[in-house]
Short mmCIF file of C-alpha atoms in Angstrom, two decimals:
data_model
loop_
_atom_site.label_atom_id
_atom_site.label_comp_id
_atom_site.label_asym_id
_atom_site.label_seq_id
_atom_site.Cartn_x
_atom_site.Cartn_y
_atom_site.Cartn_z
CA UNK A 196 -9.22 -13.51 35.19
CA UNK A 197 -11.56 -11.87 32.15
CA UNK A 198 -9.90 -11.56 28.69
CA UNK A 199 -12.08 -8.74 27.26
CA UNK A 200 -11.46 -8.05 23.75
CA UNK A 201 -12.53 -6.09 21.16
CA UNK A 202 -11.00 -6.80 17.55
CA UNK A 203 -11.65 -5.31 13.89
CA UNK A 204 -10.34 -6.64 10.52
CA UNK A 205 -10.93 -9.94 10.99
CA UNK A 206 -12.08 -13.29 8.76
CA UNK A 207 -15.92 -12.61 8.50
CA UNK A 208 -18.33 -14.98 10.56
CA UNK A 209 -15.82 -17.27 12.07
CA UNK A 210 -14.39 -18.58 15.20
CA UNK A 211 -10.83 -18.71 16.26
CA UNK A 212 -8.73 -18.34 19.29
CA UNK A 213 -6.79 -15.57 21.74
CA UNK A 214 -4.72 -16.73 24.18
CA UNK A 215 -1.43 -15.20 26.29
CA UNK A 216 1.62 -16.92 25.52
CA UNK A 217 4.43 -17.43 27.74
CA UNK A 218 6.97 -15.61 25.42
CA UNK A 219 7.28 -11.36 26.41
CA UNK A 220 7.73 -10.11 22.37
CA UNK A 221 6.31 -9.81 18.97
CA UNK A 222 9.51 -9.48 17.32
CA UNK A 223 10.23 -12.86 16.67
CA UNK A 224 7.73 -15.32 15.85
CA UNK A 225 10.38 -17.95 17.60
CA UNK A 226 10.05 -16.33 20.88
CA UNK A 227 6.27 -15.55 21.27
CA UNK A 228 6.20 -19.81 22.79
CA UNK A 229 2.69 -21.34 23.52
CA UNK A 230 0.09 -21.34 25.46
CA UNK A 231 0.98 -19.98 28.78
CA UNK A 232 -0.93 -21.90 31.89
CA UNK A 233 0.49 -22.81 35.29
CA UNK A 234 -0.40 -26.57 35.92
CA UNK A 235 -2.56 -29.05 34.13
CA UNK A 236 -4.39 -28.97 31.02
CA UNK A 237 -4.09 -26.29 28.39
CA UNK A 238 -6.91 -23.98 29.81
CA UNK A 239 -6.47 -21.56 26.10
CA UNK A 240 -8.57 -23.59 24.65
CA UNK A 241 -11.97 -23.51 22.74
CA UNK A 242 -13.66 -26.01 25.22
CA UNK A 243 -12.12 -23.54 28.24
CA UNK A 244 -13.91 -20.37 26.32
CA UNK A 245 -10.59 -19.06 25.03
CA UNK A 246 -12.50 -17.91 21.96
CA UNK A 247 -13.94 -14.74 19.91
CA UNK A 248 -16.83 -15.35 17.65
CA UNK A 249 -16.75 -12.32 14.13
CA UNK A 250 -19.96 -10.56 13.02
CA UNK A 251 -19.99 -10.57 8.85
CA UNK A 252 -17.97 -7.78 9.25
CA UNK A 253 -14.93 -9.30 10.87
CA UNK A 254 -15.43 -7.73 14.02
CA UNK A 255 -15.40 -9.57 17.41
CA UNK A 256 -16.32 -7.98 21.12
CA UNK A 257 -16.71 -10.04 24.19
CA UNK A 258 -14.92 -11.58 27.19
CA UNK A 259 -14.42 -14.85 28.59
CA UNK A 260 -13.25 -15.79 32.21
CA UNK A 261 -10.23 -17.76 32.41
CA UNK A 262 -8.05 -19.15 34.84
CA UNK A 263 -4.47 -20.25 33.74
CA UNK A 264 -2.89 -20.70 37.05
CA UNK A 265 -1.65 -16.97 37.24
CA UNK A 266 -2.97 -13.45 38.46
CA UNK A 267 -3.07 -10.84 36.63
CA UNK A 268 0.55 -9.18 37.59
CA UNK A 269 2.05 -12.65 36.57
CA UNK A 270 0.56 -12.31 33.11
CA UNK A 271 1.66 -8.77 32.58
CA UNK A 272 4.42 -8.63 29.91
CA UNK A 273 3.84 -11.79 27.94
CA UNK A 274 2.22 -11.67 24.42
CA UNK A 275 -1.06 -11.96 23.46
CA UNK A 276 -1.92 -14.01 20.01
CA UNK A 277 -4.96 -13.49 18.22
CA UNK A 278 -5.41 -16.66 15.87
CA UNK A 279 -7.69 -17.10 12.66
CA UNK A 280 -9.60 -20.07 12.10
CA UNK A 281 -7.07 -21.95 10.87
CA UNK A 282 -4.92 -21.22 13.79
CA UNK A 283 -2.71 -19.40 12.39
CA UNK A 284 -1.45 -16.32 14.14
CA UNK A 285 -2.90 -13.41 12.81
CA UNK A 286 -1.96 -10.54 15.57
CA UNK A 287 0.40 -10.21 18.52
CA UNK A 288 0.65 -7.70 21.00
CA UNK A 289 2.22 -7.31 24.96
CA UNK A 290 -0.35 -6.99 27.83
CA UNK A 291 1.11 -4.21 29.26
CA UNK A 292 -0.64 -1.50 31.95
CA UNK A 293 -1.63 1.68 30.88
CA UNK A 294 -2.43 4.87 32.40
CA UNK A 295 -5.90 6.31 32.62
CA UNK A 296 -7.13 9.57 31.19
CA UNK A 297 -6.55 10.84 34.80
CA UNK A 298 -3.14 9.90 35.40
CA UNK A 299 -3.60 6.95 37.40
CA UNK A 300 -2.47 3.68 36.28
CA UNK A 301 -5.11 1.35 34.88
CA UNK A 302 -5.15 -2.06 34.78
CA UNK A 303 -6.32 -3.63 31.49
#
């Protein structure tokens, strides 16, 4: 699977950590859970890729390839943490689908 992101605001020239967690809201830091992977070791990890590096601007673009034991349809729904580089969470948000400029759904 490739986590493409594209993030603004951030801590300027650092490295921290997105990652899909097994919890499916935002609302309550309680329920957002960990790291969600299938099997094995924690694959949202910096040694796995399941990083973004910020310009001095705070801004981070890229994609890494991950592959934590579930396909994309498995991971839609669950929250997605962005992390600062103290790894503390900094931004939440559900992966949800969303429809393209031509009507047709999209997966992101």
């Amino acid at each position: 699977m490739s986590f493409i992101y594209n993030l603004k605001g951030l801590e300027e020239n650092i490295i921290g950590g997105a990652h899909i967690h097994t919890g499916t809201t935002c609302n309550d830091a309680d329920l957002v859970g960990g790291h969600y992977w299938a099997s094995g070791d924690d694959v949202w990890t910096p040694t796995y890729g399941a990083f973004y590096s910020t310009d001095d601007k705070g801004n981070a673009m890229g994609e890494f390839d991950i592959d934590s034991g579930y396909d994309y349809f498995s991971n839609l729904g669950h929250a997605v943490v962005v992390h600062a580089s103290d790894g503390s969470r900094i931004g939440c948000g559900i992966l949800v689908r969303r429809k393209a400029q031509c009507g047709k759904s999209k997966d992101i």
